CSV table of C-alpha atoms in Angstrom, one decimal:
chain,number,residue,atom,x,y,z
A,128,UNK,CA,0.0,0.0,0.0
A,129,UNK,CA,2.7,2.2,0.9
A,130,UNK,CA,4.6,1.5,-2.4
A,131,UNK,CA,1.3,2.2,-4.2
A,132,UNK,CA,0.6,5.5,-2.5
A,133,UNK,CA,4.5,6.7,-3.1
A,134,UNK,CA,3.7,5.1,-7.0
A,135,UNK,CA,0.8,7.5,-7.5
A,136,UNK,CA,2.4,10.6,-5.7
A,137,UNK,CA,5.0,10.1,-8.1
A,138,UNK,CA,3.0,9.5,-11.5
A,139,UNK,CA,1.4,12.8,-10.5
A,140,UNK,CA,4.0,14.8,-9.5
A,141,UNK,CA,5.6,13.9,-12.7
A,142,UNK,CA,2.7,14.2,-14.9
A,143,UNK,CA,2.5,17.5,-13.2
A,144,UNK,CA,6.2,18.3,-14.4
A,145,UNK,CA,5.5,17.4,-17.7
A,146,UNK,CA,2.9,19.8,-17.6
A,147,UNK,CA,5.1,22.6,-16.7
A,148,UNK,CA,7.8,21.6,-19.0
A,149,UNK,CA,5.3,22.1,-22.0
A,150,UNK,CA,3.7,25.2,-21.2
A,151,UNK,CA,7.5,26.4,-20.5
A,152,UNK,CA,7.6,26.2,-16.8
A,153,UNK,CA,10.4,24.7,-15.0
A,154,UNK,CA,12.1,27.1,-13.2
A,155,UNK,CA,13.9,29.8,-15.1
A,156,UNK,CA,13.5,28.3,-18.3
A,157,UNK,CA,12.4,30.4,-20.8
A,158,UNK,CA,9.2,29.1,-23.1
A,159,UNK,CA,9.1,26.6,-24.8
A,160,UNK,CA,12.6,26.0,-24.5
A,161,UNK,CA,12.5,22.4,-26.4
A,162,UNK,CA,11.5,24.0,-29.7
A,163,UNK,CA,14.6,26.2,-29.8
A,164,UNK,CA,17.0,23.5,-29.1
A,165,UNK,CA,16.0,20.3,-30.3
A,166,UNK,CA,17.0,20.9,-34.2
A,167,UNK,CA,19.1,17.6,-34.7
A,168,UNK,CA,22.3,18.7,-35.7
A,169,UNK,CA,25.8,16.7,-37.2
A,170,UNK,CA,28.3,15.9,-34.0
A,171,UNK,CA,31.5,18.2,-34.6
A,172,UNK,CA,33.9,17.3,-35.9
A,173,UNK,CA,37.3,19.0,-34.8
A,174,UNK,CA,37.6,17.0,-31.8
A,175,UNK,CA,40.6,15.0,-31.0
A,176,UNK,CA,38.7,11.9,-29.0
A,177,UNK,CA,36.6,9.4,-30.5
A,178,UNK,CA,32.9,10.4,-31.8
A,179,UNK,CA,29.8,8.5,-32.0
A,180,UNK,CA,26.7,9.7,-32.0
A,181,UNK,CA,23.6,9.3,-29.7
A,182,UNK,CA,20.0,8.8,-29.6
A,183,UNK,CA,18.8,7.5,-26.4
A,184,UNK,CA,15.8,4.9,-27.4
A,185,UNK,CA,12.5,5.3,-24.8
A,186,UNK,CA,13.1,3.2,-21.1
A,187,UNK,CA,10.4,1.0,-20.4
A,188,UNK,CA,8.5,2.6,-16.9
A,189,UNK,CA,9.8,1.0,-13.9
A,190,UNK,CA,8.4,0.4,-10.7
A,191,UNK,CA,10.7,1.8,-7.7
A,192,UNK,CA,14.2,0.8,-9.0
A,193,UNK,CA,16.2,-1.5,-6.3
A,194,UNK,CA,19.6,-1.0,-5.5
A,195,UNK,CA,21.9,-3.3,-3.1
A,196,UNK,CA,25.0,-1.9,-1.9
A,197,UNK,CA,28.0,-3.5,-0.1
A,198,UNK,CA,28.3,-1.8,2.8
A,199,UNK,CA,31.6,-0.5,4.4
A,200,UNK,CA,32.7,-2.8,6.4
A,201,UNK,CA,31.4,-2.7,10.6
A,202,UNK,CA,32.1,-3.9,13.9
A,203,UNK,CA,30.3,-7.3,14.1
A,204,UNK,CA,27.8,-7.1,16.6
A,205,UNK,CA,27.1,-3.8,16.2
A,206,UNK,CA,23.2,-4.0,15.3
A,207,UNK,CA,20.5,-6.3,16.4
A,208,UNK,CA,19.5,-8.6,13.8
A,209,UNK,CA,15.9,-7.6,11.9
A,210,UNK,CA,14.7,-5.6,8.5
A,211,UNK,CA,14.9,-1.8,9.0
A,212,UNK,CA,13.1,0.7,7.0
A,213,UNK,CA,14.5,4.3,7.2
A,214,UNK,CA,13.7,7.6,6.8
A,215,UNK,CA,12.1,9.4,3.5
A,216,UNK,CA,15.4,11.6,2.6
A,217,UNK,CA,14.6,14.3,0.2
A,218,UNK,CA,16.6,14.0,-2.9
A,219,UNK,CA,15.4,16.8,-4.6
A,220,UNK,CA,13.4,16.2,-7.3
A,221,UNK,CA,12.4,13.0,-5.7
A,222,UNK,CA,12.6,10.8,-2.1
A,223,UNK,CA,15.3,8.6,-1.2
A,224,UNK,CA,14.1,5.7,1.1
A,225,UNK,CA,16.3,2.5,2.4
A,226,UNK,CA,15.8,-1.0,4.0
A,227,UNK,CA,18.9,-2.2,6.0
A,228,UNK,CA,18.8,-6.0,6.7
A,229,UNK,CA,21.3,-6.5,9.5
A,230,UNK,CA,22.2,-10.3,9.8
A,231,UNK,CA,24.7,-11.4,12.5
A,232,UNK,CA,25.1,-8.3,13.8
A,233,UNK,CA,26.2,-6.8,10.4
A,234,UNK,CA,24.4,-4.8,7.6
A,235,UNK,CA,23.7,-7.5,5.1
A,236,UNK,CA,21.9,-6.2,2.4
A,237,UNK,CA,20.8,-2.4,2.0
A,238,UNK,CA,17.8,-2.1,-0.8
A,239,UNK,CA,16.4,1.3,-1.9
A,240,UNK,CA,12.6,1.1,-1.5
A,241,UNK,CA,12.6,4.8,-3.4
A,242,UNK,CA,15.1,6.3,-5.6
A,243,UNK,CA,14.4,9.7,-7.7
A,244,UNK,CA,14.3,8.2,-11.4
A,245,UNK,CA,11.3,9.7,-12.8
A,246,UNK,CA,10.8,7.8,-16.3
A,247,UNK,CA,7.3,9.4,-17.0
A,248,UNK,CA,9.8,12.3,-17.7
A,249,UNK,CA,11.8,10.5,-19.2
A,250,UNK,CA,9.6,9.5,-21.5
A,251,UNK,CA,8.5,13.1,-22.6
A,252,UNK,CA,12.2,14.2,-23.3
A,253,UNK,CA,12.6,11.1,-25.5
A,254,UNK,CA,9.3,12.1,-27.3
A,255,UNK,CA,10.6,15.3,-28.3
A,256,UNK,CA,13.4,15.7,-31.1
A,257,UNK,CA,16.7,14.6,-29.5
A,258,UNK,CA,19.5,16.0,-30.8
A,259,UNK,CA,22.8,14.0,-31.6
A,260,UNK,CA,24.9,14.3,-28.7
A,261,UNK,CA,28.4,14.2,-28.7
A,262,UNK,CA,30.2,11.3,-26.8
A,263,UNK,CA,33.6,10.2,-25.5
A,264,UNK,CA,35.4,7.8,-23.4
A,265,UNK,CA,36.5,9.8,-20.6
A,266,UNK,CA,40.1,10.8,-20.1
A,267,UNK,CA,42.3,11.5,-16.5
A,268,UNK,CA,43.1,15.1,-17.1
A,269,UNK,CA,45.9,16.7,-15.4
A,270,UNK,CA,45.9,20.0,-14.7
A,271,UNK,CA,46.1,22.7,-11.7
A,272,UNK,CA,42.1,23.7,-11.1
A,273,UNK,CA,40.8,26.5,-8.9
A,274,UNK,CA,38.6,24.0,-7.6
A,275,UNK,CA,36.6,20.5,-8.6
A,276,UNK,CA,33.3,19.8,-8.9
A,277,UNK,CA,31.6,16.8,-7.6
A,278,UNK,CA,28.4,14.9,-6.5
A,279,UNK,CA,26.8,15.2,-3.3
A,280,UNK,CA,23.3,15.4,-2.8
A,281,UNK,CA,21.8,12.0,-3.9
A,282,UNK,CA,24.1,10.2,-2.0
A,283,UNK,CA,23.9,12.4,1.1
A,284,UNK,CA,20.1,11.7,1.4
A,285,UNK,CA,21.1,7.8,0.7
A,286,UNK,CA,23.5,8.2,3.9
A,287,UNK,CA,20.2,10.3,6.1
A,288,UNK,CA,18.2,7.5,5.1
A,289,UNK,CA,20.5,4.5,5.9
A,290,UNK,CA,21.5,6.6,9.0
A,291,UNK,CA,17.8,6.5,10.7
A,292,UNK,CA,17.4,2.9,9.7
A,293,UNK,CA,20.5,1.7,11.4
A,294,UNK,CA,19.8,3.7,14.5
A,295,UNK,CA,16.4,2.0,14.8
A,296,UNK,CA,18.9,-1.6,14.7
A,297,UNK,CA,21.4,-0.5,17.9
B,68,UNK,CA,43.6,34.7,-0.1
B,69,UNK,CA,42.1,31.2,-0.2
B,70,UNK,CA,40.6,29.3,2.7
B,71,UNK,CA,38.8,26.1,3.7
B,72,UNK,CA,36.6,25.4,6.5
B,73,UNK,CA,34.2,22.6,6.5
B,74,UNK,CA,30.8,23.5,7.7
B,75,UNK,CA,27.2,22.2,6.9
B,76,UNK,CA,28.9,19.1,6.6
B,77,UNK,CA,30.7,20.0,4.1
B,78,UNK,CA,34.3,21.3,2.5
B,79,UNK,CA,33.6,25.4,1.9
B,80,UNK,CA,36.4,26.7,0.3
B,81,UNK,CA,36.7,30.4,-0.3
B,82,UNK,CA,39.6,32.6,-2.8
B,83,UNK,CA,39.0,36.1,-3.1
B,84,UNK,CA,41.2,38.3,-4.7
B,85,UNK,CA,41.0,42.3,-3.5
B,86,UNK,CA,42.7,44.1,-1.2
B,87,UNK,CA,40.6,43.6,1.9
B,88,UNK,CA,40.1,39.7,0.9
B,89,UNK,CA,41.2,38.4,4.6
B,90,UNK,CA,37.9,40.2,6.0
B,91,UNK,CA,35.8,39.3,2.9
B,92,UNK,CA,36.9,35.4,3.0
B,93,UNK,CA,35.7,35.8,7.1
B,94,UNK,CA,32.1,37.4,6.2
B,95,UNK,CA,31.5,34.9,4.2
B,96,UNK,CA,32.6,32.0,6.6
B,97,UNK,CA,30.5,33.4,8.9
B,98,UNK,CA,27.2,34.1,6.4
B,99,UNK,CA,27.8,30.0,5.9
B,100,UNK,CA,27.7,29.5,9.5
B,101,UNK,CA,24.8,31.5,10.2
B,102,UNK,CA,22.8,29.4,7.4
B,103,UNK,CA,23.8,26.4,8.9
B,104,UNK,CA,22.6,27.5,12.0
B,105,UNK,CA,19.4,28.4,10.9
B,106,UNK,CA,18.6,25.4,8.2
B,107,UNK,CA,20.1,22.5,9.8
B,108,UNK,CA,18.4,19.7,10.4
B,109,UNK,CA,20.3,18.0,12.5
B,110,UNK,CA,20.8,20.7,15.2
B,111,UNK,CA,17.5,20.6,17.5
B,112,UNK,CA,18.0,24.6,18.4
B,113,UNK,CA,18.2,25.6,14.3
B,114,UNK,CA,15.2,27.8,13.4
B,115,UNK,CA,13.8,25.1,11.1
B,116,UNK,CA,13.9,22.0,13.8
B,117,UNK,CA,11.7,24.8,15.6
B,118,UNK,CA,10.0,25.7,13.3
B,119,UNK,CA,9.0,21.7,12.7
B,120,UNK,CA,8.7,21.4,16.5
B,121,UNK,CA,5.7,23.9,16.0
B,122,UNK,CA,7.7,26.8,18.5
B,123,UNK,CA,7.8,28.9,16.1
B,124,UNK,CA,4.8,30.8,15.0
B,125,UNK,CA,4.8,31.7,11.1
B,126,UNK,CA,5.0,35.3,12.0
B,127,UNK,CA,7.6,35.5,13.5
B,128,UNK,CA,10.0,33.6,10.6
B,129,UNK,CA,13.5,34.7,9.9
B,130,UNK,CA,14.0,37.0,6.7
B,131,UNK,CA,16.1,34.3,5.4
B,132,UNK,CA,13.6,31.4,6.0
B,133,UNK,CA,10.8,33.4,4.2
B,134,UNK,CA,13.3,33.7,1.6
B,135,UNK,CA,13.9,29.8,1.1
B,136,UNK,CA,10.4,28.9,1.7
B,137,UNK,CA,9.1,31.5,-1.3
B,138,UNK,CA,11.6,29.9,-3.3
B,139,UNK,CA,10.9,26.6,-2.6
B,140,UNK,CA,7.2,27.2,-3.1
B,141,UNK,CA,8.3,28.9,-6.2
B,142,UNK,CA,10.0,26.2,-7.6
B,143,UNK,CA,7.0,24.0,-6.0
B,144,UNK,CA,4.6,25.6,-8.6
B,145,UNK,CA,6.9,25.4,-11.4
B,146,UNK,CA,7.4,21.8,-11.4
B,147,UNK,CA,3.9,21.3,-10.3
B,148,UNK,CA,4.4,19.8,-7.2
B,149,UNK,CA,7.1,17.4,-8.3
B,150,UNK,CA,9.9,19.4,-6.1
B,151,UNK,CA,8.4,19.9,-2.4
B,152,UNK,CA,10.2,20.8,0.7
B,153,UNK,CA,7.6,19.4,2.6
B,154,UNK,CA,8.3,15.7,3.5
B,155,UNK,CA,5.5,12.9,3.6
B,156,UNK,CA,5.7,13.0,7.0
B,157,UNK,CA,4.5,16.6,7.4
B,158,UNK,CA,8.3,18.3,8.3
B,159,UNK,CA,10.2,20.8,6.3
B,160,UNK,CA,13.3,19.8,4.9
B,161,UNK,CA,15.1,22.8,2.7
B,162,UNK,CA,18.2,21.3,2.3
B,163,UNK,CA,17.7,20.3,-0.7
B,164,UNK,CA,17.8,24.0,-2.1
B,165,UNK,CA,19.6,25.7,0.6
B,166,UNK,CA,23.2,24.8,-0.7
B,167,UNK,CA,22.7,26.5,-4.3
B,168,UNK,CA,20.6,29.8,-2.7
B,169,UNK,CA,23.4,29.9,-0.3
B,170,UNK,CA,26.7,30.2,-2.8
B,171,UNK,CA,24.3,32.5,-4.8
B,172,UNK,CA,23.6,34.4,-2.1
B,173,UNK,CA,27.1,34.5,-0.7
B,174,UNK,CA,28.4,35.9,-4.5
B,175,UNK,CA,25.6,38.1,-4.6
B,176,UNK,CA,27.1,39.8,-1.1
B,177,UNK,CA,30.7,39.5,-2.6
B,178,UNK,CA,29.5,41.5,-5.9
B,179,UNK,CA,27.2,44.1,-4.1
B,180,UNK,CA,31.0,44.9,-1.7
B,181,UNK,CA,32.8,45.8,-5.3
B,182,UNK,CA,34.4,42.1,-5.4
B,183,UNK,CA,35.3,40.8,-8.7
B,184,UNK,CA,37.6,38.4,-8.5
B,185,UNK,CA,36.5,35.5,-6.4
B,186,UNK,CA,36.1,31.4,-6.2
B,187,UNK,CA,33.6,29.8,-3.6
B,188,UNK,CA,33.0,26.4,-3.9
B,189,UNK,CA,30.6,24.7,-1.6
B,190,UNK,CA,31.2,21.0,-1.5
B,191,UNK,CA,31.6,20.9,-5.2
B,192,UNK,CA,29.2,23.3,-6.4
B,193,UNK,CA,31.0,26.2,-7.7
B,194,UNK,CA,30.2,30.0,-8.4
B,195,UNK,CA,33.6,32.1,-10.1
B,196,UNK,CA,33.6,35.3,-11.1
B,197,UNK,CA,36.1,37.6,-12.6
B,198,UNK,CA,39.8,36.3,-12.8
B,199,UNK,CA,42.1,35.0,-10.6
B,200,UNK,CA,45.5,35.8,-9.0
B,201,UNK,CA,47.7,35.5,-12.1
B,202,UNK,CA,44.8,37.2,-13.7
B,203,UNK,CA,44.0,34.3,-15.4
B,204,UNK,CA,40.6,32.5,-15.9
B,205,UNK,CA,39.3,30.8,-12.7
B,206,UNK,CA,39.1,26.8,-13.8
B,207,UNK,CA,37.0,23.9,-12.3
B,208,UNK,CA,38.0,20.0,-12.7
B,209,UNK,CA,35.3,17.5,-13.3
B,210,UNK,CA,35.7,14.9,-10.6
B,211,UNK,CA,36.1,11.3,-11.9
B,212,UNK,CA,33.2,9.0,-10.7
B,213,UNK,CA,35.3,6.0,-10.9
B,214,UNK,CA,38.7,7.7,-9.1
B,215,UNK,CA,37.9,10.9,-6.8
B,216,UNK,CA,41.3,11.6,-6.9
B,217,UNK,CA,41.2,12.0,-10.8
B,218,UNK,CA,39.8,14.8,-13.1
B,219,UNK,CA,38.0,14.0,-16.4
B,220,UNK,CA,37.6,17.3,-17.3
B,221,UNK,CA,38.9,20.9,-17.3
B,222,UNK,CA,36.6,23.6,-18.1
B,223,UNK,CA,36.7,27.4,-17.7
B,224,UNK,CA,33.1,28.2,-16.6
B,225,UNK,CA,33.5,31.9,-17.5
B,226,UNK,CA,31.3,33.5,-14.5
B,227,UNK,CA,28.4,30.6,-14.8
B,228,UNK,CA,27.4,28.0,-12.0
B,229,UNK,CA,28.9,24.8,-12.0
B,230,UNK,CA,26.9,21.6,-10.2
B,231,UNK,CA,27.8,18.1,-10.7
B,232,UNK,CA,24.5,15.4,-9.4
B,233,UNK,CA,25.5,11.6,-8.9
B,234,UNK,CA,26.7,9.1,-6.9
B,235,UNK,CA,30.1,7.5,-5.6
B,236,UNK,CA,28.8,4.9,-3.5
B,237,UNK,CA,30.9,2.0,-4.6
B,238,UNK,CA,29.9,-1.4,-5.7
B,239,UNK,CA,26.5,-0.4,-5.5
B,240,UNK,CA,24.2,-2.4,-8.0
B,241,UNK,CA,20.7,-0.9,-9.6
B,242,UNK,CA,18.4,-3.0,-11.3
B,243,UNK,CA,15.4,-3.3,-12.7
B,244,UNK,CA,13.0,-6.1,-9.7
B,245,UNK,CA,11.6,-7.5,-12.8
B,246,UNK,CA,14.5,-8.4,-14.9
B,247,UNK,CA,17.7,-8.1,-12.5
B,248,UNK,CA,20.3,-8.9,-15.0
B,249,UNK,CA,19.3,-6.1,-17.1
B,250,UNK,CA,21.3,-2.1,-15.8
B,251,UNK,CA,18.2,0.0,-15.8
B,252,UNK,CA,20.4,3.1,-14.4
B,253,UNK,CA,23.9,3.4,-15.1
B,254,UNK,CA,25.0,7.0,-14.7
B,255,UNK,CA,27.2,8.1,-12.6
B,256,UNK,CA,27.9,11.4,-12.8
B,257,UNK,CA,25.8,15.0,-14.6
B,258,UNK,CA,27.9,18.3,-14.4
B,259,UNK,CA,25.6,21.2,-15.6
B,260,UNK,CA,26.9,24.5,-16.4
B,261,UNK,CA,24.2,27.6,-15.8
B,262,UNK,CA,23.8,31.4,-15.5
B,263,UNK,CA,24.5,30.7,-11.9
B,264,UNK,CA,25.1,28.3,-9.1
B,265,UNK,CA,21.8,28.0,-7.9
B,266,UNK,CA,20.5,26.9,-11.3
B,267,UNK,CA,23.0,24.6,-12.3
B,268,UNK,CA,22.2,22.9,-8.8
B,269,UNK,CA,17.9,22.4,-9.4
B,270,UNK,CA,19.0,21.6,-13.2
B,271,UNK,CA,21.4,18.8,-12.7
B,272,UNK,CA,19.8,17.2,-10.0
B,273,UNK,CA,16.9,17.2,-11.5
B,274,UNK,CA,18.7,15.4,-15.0
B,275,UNK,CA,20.5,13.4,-13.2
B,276,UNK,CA,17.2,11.7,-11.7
B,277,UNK,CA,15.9,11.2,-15.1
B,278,UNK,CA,18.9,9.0,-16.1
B,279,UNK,CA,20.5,8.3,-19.1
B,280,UNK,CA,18.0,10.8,-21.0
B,281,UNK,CA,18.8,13.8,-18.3
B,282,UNK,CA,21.9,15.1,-20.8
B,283,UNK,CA,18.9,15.3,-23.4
B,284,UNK,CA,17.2,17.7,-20.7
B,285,UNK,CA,19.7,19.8,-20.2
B,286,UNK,CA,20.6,19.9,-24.1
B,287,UNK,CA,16.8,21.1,-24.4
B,288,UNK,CA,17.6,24.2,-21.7
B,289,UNK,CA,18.6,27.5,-23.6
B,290,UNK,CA,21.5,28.8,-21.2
B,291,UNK,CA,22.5,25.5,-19.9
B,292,UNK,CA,25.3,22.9,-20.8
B,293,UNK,CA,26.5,19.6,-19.2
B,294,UNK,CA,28.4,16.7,-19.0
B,295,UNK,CA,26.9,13.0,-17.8
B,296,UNK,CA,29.4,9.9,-17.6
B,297,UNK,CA,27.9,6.7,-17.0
B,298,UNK,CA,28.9,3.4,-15.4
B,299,UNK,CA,31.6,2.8,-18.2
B,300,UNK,CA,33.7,5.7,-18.4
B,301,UNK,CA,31.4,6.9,-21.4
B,302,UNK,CA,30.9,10.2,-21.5
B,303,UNK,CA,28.0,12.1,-23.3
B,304,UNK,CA,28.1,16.3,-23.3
B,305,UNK,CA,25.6,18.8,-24.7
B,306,UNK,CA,25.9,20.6,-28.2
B,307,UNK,CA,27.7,23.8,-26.4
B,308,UNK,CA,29.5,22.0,-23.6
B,309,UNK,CA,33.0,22.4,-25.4
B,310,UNK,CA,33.0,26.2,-25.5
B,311,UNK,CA,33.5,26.1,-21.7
B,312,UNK,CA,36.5,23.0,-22.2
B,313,UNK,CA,40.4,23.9,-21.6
């Protein structure tokens, strides 16, 4: 029931971006900001790295994607045995929910219950016109930087979420 | 003058270049210290734990929290309820946007002072402007997903926002409950360049949750350019991402 009530809140929250995304909405984006862009145009070619084109073919919908995870390694002992649910984290654009299964006093298995992949969206990009993207296999770069960018957000509502679910197992 | 301090759980590191940059690097600390204390979570005595404690009566809100919840209701009604600060379980979490409005709002105070030339970068999200100390353009690596030791990418983001959404969590397996041997989600990584910090944050966290077609998304966004590597070092950029490349 819960997974059906978090399954509807999604379609309609999505349904509802989709919405906004065709009348132009979405933030700061100016209207109807697909139109402008989508024109399929040739990859370029001046580039030194390999080039291959893209067209990303429509994802099936999903239910609630499921994710195990080793987890970093912990005292044994540490948690009483049993299934834990934890907290809805807020990702975003979408809520981040874990189970942790502690067996023999470790963290055997963590599963997502709720993970922010909105393919209803997805599905609406991949109607539209999708330009041919440019790709290449990624190379270590050496360089002095001011500074580096990097992820943080999905995974720090992963970590609130794992972090209530293992307090309710001490 | 650079500095780093970690706060809101969470590297800060400050460069300002201008003659009274020791003071200016400290206000700024201190503006991120403040925000902490009034948005944290975590810390029972913050303004929003009170606030979700019901001791706080809605008249008597900060500036600042007026500020966030506007532009979380803002964004609220753009996506049509899809982005909410309001969690299922009827408390207000505004972390989510707090990061971006806060680098925004710390180079907004920066600019406003007569300070060009400065670099803040808030655990990875970055906001530049002007040039720095060998008068040269300010620069930002791409962080390799795979080694976070190792850059991918060098790009001169030319006074724009720079956000990267993903995960690092190693050895971590997604797949679809109905057909497990099949990789239903393999990115990794989604930089997104924007007219500022705040909307290259909403933007790429908001592709990279649509997976492999978020780089589409962004590609569809006038003003807006990105990079998204997935699970095998592939990487896929937008038509305009290699005007900001080194």
């Amino acid at each position: 029931m819960k997974k059906f009530l978090l399954s509807f809140f999604v379609f309609f929250a999505s349904a509802g971006y989709v919405l906004s995304l065709s009348w132009g909405g979405g933030a700061s984006a100016a209207p109807n900001p697909l139109a402008a862009e989508t024109t399929p145009t040739a990859p370029t070619t001046d580039t030194p790295v390999p080039v291959t084109t893209f067209n990303p073919t429509p994802v099936p919908i999903t239910p609630t994607p499921t994710l195990s995870h080793t987890p970093a390694p912990k005292p044994k002992g540490q948690y009483t045995d049993g299934t834990y649910i934890g907290s809805q984290a807020d990702a975003y654009y979408g809520i981040v929910q874990v189970q942790a299964v502690i067996h023999n006093g470790a963290i055997a298995a963590v599963n997502v219950l709720s993970y922010p992949n909105d393919r209803r969206t997805s599905q609406y990009i991949n109607s539209q016109a999708v330009p041919l993207l440019q790709r290449e296999a990624i190379q270590v770069q050496s360089a002095d930087v001011s500074g580096v960018s990097g992820a943080s957000d999905t995974s720090a509502a992963f970590r609130e979420s794992l972090a209530s679910a293992l307090a309710q197992a001490k | 003058m650079r500095a780093t301090r970690l706060i809101m759980g969470m590297p800060i590191a400050v460069e300002i270049i201008d003659a009274n940059a020791a003071a200016h690097v400290e206000s700024i600390f201190t503006f991120f210290e403040e925000v902490d204390v009034r948005f944290s979570t975590y810390k029972t005595d913050s303004e929003i734990s009170k606030i979700n404690r019901g001791e706080i009566a809605a008249d008597d809100y900060s500036h600042e929290m007026r500020e966030i919840f506007t532009l979380a209701e803002k964004t609220k009604r753009e996506t049509q309820g899809f982005f909410d600060i309001r969690r299922p379980d009827g408390t207000i979490d505004p972390s989510g946007i707090v990061k971006g409005w806060a680098i925004q709002k710390a180079a907004e105070m920066l600019l406003q002072r007569g300070v060009e030339h400065f670099f803040l970068d808030v655990g990875g999200d970055i906001q530049s402007h002007g040039l720095n100390e060998e008068d040269e353009e300010w620069t930002v690596g791409i962080r390799s997903p795979f080694v976070l030791s190792q850059l991918v990418k060098v790009l001169i983001p030319h006074a724009q926002g720079v956000a990267t959404s993903g995960t690092y969590i190693r050895g971590q397996h997604i797949y679809n409950p109905r057909a497990p041997d099949r990789t239903i989600d393999d990115i990794v990584s989604l930089t997104v360049i924007g007219p500022n910090v705040l909307e290259a944050d909403r933007y790429a966290t908001a592709a990279f949750a649509m997976g492999r077609d978020g780089i589409s998304f962004v590609e569809s966004l006038p003003g807006f350019e990105g990079y998204m590597i997935d699970r095998n070092g592939i990487a896929t950029m937008t038509t305009g991402f290699q005007k900001y490349t080194v």
